[in-house]
Coordinates of C-alpha atoms in Angstrom, one line a residue:
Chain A
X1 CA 83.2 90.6 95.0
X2 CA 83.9 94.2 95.2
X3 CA 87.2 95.9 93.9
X4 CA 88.2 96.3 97.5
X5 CA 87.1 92.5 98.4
X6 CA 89.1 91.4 95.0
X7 CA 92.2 93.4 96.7
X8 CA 92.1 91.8 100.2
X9 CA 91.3 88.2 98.5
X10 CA 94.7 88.9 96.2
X11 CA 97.1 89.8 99.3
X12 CA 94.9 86.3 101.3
X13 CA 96.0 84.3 98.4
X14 CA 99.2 85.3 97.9
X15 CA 100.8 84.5 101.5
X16 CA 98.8 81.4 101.4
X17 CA 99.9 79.8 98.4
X18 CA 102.8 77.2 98.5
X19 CA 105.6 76.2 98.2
X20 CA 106.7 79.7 97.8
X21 CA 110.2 80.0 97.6
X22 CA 111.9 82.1 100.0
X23 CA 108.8 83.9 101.5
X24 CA 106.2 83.9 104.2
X25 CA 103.9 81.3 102.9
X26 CA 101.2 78.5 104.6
X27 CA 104.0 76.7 105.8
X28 CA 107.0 78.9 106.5
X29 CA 107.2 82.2 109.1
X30 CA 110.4 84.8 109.2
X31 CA 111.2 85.7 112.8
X32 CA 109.0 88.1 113.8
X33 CA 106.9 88.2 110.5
X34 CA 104.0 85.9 110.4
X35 CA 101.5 84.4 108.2
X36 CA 99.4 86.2 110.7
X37 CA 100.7 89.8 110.5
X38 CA 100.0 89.4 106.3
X39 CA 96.4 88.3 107.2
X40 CA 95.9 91.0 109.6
X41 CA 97.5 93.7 107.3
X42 CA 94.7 92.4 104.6
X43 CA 92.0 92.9 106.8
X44 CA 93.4 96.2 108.8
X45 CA 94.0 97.7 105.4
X46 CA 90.1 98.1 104.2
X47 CA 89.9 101.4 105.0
X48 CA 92.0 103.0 103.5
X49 CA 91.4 100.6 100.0
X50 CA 88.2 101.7 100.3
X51 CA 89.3 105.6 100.2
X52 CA 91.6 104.3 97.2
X53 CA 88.4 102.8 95.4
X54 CA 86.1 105.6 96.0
X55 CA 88.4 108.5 94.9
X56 CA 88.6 110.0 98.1
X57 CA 92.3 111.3 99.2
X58 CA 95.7 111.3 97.3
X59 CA 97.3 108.6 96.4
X60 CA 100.4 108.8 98.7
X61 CA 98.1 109.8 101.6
X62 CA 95.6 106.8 101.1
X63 CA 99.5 105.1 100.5
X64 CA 100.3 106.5 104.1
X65 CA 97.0 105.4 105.7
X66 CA 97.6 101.9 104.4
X67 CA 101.0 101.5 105.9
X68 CA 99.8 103.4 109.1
X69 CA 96.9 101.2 109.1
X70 CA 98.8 98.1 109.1
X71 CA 102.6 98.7 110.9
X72 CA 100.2 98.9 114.2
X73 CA 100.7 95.5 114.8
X74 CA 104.6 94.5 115.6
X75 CA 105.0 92.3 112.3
X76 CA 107.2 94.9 110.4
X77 CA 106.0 95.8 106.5
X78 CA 103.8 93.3 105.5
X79 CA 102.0 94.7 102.3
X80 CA 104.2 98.2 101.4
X81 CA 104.9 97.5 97.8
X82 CA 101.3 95.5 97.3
X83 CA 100.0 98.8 98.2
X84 CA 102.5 101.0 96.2
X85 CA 100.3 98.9 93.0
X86 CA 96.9 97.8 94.6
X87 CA 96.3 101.4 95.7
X88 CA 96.2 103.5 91.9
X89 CA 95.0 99.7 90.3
X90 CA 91.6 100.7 92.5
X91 CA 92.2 104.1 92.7
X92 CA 91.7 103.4 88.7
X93 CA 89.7 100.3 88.6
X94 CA 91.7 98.4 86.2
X95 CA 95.5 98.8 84.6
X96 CA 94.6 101.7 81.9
X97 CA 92.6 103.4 84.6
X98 CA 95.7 103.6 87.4
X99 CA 97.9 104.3 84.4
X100 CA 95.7 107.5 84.3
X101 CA 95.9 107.9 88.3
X102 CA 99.9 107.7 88.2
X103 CA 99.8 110.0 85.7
X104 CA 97.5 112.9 88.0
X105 CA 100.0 111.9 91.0
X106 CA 101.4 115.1 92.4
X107 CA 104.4 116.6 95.0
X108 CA 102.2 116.1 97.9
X109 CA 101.7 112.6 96.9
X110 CA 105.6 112.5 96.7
X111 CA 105.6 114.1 100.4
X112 CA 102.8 111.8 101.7
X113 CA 104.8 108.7 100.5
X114 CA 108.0 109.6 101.6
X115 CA 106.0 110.1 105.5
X116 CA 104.5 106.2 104.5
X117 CA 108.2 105.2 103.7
X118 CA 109.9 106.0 106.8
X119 CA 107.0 104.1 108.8
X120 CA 108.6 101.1 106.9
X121 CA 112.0 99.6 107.3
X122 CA 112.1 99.2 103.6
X123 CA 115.6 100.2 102.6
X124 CA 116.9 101.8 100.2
X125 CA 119.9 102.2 97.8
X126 CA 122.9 103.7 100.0
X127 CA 124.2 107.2 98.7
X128 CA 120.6 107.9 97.1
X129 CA 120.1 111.4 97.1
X130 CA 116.6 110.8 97.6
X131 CA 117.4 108.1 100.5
X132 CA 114.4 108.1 103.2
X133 CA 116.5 108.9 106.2
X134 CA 117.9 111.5 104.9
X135 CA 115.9 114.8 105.5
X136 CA 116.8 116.9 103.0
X137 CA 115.3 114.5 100.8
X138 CA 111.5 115.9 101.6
X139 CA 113.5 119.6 100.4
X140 CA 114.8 117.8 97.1
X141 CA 111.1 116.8 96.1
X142 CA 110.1 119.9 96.9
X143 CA 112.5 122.0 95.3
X144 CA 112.6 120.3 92.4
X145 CA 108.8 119.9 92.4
X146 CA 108.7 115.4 91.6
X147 CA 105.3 114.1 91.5
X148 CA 104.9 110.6 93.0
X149 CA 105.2 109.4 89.6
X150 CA 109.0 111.2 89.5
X151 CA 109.7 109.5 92.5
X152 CA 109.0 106.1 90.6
X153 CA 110.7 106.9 87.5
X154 CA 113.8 107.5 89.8
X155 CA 113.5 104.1 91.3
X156 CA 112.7 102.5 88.5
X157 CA 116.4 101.1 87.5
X158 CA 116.2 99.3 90.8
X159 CA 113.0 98.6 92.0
X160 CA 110.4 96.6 89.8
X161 CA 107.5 97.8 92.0
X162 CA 108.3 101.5 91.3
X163 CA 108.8 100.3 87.4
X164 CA 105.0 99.1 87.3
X165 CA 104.0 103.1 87.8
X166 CA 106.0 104.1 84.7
X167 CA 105.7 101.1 82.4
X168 CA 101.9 100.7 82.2
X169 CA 102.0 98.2 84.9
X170 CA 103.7 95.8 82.5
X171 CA 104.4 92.7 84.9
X172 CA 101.3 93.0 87.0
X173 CA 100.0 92.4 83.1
X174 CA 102.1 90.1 83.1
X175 CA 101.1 88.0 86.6
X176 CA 97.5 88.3 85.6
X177 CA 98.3 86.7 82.2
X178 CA 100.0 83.9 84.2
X179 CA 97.4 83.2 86.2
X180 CA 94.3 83.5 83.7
X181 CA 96.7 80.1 81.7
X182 CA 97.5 78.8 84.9
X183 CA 94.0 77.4 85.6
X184 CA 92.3 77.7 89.1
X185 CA 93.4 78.0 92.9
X186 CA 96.4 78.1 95.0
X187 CA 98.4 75.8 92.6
X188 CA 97.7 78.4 89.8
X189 CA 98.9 81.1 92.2
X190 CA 102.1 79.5 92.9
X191 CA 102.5 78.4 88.5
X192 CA 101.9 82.0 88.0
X193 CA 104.8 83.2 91.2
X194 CA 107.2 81.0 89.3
X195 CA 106.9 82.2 86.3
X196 CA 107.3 86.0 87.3
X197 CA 110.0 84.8 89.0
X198 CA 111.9 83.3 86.2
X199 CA 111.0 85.8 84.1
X200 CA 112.4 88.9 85.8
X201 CA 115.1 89.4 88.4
X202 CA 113.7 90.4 91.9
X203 CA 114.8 93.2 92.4
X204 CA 114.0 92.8 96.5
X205 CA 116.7 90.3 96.1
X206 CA 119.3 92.3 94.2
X207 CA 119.1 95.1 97.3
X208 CA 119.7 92.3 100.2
X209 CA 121.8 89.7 98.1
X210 CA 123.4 91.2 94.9
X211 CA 122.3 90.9 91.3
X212 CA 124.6 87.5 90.9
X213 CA 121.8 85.8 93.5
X214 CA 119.0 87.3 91.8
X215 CA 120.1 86.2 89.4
X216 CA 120.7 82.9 90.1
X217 CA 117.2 82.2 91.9
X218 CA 115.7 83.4 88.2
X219 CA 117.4 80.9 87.1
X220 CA 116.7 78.3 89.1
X221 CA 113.0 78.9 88.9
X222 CA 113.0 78.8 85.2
X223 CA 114.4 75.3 86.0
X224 CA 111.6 74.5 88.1
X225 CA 109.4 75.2 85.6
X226 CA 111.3 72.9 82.7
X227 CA 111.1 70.3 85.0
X228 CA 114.5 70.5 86.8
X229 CA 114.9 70.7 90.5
X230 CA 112.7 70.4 93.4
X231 CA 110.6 73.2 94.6
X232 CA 110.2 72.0 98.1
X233 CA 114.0 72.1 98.0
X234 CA 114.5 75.3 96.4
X235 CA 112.1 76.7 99.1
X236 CA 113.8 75.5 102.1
X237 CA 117.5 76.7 100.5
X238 CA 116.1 80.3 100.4
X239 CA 114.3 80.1 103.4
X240 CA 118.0 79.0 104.5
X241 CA 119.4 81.7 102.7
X242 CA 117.7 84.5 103.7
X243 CA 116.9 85.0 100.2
X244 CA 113.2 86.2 99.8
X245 CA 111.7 87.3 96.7
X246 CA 109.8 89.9 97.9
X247 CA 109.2 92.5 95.1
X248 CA 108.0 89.4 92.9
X249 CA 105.2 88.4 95.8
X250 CA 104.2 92.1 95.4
X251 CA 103.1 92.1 91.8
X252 CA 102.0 88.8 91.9
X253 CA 99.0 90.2 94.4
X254 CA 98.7 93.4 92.0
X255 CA 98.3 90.1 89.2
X256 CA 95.4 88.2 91.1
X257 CA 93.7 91.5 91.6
X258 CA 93.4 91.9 88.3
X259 CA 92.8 88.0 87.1
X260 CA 90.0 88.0 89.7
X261 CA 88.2 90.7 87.9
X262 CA 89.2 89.1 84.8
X263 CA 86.7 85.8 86.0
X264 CA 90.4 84.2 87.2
X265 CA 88.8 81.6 89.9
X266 CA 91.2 81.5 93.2
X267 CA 88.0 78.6 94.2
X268 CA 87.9 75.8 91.4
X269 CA 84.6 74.9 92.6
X270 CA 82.9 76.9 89.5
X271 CA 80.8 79.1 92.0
X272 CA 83.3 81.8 92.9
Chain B
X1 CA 91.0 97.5 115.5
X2 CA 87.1 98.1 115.5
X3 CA 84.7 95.8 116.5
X4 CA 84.2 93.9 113.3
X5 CA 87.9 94.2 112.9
X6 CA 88.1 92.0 115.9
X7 CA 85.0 89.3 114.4
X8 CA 87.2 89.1 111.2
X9 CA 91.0 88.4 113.0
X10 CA 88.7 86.4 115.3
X11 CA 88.2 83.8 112.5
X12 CA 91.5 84.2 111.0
X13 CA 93.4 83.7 113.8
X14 CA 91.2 80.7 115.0
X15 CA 91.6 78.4 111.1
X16 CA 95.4 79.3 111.0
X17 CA 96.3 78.1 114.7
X18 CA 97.9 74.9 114.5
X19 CA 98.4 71.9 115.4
X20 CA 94.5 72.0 116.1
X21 CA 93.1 67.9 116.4
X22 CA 90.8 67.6 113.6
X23 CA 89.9 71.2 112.2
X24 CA 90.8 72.8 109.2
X25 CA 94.1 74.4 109.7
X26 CA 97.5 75.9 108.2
X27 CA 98.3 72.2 108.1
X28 CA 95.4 70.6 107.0
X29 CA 92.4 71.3 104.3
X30 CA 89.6 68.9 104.2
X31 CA 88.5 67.8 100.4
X32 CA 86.6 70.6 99.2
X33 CA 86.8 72.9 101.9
X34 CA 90.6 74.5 102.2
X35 CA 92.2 76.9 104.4
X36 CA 91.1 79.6 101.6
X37 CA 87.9 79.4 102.1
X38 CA 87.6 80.4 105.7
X39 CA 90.2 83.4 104.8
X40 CA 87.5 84.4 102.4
X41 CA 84.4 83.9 104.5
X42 CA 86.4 86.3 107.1
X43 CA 86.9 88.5 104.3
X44 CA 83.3 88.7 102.4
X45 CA 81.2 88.4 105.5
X46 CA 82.7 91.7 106.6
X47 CA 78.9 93.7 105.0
X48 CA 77.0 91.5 107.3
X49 CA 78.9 92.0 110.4
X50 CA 78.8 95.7 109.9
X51 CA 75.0 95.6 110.2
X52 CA 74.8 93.7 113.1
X53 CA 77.6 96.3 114.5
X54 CA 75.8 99.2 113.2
X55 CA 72.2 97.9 115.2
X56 CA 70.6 97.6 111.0
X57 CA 68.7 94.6 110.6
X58 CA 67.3 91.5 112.5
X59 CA 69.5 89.0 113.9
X60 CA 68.3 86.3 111.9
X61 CA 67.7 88.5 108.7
X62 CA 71.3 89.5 109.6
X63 CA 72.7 85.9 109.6
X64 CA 71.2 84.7 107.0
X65 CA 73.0 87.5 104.8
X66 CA 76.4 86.3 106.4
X67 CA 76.0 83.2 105.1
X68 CA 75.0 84.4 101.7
X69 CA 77.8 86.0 101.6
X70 CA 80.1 83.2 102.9
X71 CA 78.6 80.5 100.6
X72 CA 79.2 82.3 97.1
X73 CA 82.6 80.7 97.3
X74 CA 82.1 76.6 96.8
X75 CA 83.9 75.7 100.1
X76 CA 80.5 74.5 101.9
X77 CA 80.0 75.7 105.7
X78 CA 82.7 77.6 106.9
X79 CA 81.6 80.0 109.6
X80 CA 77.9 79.4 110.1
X81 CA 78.1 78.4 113.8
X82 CA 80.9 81.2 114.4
X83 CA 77.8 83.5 113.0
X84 CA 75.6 82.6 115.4
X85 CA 77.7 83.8 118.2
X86 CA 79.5 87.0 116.5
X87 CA 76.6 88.4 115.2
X88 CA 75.0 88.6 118.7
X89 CA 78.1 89.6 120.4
X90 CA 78.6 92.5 117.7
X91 CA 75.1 93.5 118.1
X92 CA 75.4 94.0 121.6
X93 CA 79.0 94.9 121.9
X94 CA 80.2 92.7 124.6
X95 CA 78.6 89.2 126.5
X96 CA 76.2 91.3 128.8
X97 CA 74.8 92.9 125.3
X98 CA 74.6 89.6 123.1
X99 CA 72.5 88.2 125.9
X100 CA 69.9 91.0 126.1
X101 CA 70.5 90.8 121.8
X102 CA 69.4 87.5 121.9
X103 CA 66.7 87.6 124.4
X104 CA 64.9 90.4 121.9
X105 CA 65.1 88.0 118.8
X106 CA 61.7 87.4 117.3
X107 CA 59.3 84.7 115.6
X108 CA 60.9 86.8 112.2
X109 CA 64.5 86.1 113.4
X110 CA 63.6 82.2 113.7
X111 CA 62.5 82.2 110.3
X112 CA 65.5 84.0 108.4
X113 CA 67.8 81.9 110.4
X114 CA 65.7 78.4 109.1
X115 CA 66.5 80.1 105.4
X116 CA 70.2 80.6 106.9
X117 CA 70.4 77.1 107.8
X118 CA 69.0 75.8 104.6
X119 CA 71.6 77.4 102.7
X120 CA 74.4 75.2 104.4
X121 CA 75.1 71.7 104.7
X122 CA 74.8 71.9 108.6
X123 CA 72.8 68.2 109.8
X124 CA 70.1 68.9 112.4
X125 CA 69.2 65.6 114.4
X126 CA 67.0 63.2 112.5
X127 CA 63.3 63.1 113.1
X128 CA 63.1 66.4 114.7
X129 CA 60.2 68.3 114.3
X130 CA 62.0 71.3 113.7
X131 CA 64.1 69.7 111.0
X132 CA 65.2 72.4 108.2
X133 CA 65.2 70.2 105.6
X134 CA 61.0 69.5 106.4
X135 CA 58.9 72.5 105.1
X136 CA 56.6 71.9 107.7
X137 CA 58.9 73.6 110.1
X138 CA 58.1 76.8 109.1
X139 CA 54.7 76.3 110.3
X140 CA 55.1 75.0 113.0
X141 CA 57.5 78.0 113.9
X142 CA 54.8 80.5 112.7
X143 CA 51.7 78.3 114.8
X144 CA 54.1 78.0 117.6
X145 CA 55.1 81.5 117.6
X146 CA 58.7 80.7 118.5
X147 CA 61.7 83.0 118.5
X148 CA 65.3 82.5 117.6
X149 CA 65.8 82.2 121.5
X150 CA 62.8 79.2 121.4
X151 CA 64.7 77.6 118.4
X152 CA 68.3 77.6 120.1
X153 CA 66.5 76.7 123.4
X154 CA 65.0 73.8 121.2
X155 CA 68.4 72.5 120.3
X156 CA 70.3 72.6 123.5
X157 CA 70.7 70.0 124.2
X158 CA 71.9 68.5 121.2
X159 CA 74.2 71.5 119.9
X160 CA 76.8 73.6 122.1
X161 CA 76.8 76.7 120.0
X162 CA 73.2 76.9 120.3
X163 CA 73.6 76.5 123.8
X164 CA 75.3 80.2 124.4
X165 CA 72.4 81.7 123.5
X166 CA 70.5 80.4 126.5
X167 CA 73.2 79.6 128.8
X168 CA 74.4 83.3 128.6
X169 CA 77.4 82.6 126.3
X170 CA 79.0 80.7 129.1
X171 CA 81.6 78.6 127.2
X172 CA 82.3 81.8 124.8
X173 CA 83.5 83.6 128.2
X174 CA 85.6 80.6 129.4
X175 CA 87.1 80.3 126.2
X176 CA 88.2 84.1 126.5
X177 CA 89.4 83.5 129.8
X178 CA 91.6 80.1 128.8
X179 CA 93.0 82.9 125.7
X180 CA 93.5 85.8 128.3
X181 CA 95.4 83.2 130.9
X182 CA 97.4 81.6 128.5
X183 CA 99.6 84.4 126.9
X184 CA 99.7 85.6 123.2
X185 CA 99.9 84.9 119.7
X186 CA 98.9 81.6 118.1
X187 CA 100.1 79.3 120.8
X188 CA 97.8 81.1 123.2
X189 CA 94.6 80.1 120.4
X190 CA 96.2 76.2 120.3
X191 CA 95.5 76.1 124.3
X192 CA 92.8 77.6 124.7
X193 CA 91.0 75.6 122.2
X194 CA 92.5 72.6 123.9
X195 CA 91.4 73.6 126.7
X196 CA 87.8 73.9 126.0
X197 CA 87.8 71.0 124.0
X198 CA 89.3 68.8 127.1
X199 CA 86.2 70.4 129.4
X200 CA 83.0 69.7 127.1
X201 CA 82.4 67.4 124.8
X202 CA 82.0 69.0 121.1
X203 CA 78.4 67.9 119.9
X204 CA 79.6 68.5 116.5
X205 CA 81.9 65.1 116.9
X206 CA 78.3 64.0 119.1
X207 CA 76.5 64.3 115.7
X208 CA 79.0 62.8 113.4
X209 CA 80.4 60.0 115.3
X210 CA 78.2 59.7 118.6
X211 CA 78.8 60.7 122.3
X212 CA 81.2 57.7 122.8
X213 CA 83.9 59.0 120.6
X214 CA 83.1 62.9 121.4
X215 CA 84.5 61.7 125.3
X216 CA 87.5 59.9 123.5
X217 CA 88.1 63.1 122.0
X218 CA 87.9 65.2 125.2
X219 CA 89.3 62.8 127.4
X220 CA 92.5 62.2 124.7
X221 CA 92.5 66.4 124.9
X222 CA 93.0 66.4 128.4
X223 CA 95.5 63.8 128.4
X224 CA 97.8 66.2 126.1
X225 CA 97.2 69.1 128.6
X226 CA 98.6 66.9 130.9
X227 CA 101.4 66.0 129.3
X228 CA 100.3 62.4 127.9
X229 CA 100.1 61.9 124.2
X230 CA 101.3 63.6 121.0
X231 CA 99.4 67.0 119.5
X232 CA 100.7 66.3 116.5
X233 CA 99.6 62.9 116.2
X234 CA 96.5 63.0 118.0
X235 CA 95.6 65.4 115.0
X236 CA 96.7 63.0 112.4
X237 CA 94.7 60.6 114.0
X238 CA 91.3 63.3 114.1
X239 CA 91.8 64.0 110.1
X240 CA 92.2 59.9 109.1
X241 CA 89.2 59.4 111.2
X242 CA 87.4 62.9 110.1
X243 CA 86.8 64.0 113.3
X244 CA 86.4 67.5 113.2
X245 CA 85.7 69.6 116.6
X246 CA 83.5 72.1 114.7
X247 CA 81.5 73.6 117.2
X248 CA 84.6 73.8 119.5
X249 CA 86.4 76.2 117.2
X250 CA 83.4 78.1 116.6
X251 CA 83.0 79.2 120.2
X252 CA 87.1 79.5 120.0
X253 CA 86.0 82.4 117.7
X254 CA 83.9 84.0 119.9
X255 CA 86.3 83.5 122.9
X256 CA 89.2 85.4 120.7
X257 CA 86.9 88.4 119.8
X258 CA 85.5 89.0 123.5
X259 CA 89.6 88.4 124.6
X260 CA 90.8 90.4 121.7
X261 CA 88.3 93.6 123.5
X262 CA 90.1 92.3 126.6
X263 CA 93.4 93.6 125.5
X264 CA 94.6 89.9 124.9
X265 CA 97.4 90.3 122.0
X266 CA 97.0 88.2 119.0
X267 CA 100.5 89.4 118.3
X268 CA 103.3 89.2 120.9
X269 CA 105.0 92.5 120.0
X270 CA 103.2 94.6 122.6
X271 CA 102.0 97.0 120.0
X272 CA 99.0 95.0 119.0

């Protein structure tokens, strides 16, 4: 499997796996987002992985391509943060090499992801100086001359997708780890999504719900996980709730990319 | 979405349609062959159907590298039968191409495809001469001369994807049209593969269980087109039996890709 195969097979696996509380999953749709939009973004994507993989472009404007790429369809954002990691984890090859790639990011890549962000409707934090809508925020970059990897360091507090960029990529370590003790296959996917989960507040959540939610559904998967509670249950309350861990899905794909080129099988047939 | 773009969401878009009697879907794995493993065969067999795109390579030589590609994984068979009609239709862009693709193949193409077929679990007909599992086909193919075009006029009778190569991809074309005249998005693929599976008997089900229960099957499909009998359970029934309309959903997937270049929307957003 090449990098850019490992990278389509992680965001594939992810949306498949189940139960998965709160998100799009085998069984479950949102209104208007489908298992079918996340399985179209994988394959629509290639291209611009493949730019990612063989050094060719920035990062935020092989970023842009990827959300361009993949908001043609009417499903909303599919894959935004996956990309925010899969794109410098290929750009570099492994977790030390897109440490090194964050590290090169520049103002243009800054620019070229703001122009990917407002192709999204992911929000963010109300009152941020740096807020997408807001147009002078492109002249704040500028002027103060951020580098993509500025940008992330701003967001870090409360976004854990922009975190991975300045903290060596520390849960998609994390994921990966998960995954390689988890054994094979979709049930070691969704072990591996639990455990992230319990482990770290989503910070997806936090924006839409509060940090009290987040807070709780940590919780409760840690419960899970020792055995209390029903997962099936837990799945349909979120579902219910609106509540979607989305930030957590992200790095868990960033987490099978890297456990598949760690010999992680997503087949448990021994062949793959 | 290019040409191979469309092959690729072809077969996604076909496995993840549901409630689908019998098949592999997002309800349903059989042991040993799960939903996964038909996301990754759409996924790794994206090399192969960029040569037969791109005009590189012999049909058979061609097909037999898509299923190399697709059998890495330990999932079996997933899209060998799909092949046989995408890799034509790609070649030759639309129907009126794969036909004059097809009616080039050569004694060369016969063979690769023989070393294809030997690579899968596929059952040919017992005590036919041309069985891939007797070496002696080979030579006979060779003393024969015989192109692919012989070989799938050989197995007609016996096999309906084989069928579209010499019938001039006649049920590919009405599956399209049942897709185009049935709306979008996944309900349109559940119809449409209804449909054709309520006006031919699959010769996949003819192979497995004989022609008696391949008429239950497409009588019992037409019935739920009419509005007698339960989708749901008539599936339930398919799976406990292990009837599985193969063949039928591998001409689904050629129907999607010639609708998909027919402006039908996989997605009902009007963007896509």
């Amino acid at each position: 499997m090449t990098p850019v195969e490992r990278a389509q097979m992680a965001m594939v696996l992810e949306v498949t796996a189940y139960p998965k509380p709160g998100n799009v999953d085998r069984c479950h749709d949102y209104e208007g987002t489908r298992l079918e939009h996340f399985l179209a973004s994988s394959i629509l994507a290639r291209p611009a992985l493949e730019k990612a993989a063989g050094g060719r472009g920035g990062l935020g404007e092989v970023l842009r391509e990827a959300v361009e790429l993949t908001t043609a369809h009417g499903g909303g954002n599919t894959h935004f943060g996956a990309f925010i990691l899969l794109i410098p984890l290929l750009r570099g090859g492994d977790i030390g090499g897109a440490i090194r790639a964050v590290q090169g990011s520049t103002v243009e890549d800054a620019v070229s992801f703001y122009r990917a962000f407002s192709l999204t409707k992911v929000r963010m934090l109300a009152g941020d100086p740096l807020d997408v809508d807001d147009p002078r925020a492109l002249d704040i970059i500028r002027g103060k001359e951020m580098t993509l990897l500025d940008i992330m360091d701003h967001s870090k507090e409360h976004d854990m997708v922009a975190r991975e960029w300045v903290n060596g990529f520390a849960l998609t370590r994390r994921a990966a780890d998960f995954l390689l003790g988890s054994g094979c296959g979709r049930e070691a996917v969704v072990e591996a999504f639990l455990r992230l989960l319990s482990s770290e507040i989503d910070t997806f959540i936090v924006k839409e719900h509060g940090p009290l939610v987040a807070e709780e559904v940590r919780r409760r998967a840690a419960g899970i996980l020792g055995g209390r509670g029903d997962l099936g249950a837990f799945d349909a309350e979120c579902i219910a709730r609106g509540i979607n861990p989305g930030s957590t899905a992200d790095i868990t794909i960033a987490g099978i990319y890297i456990a598949l080129g760690e010999g992680w099988e997503w087949d448990c047939s021994g062949k793959a």
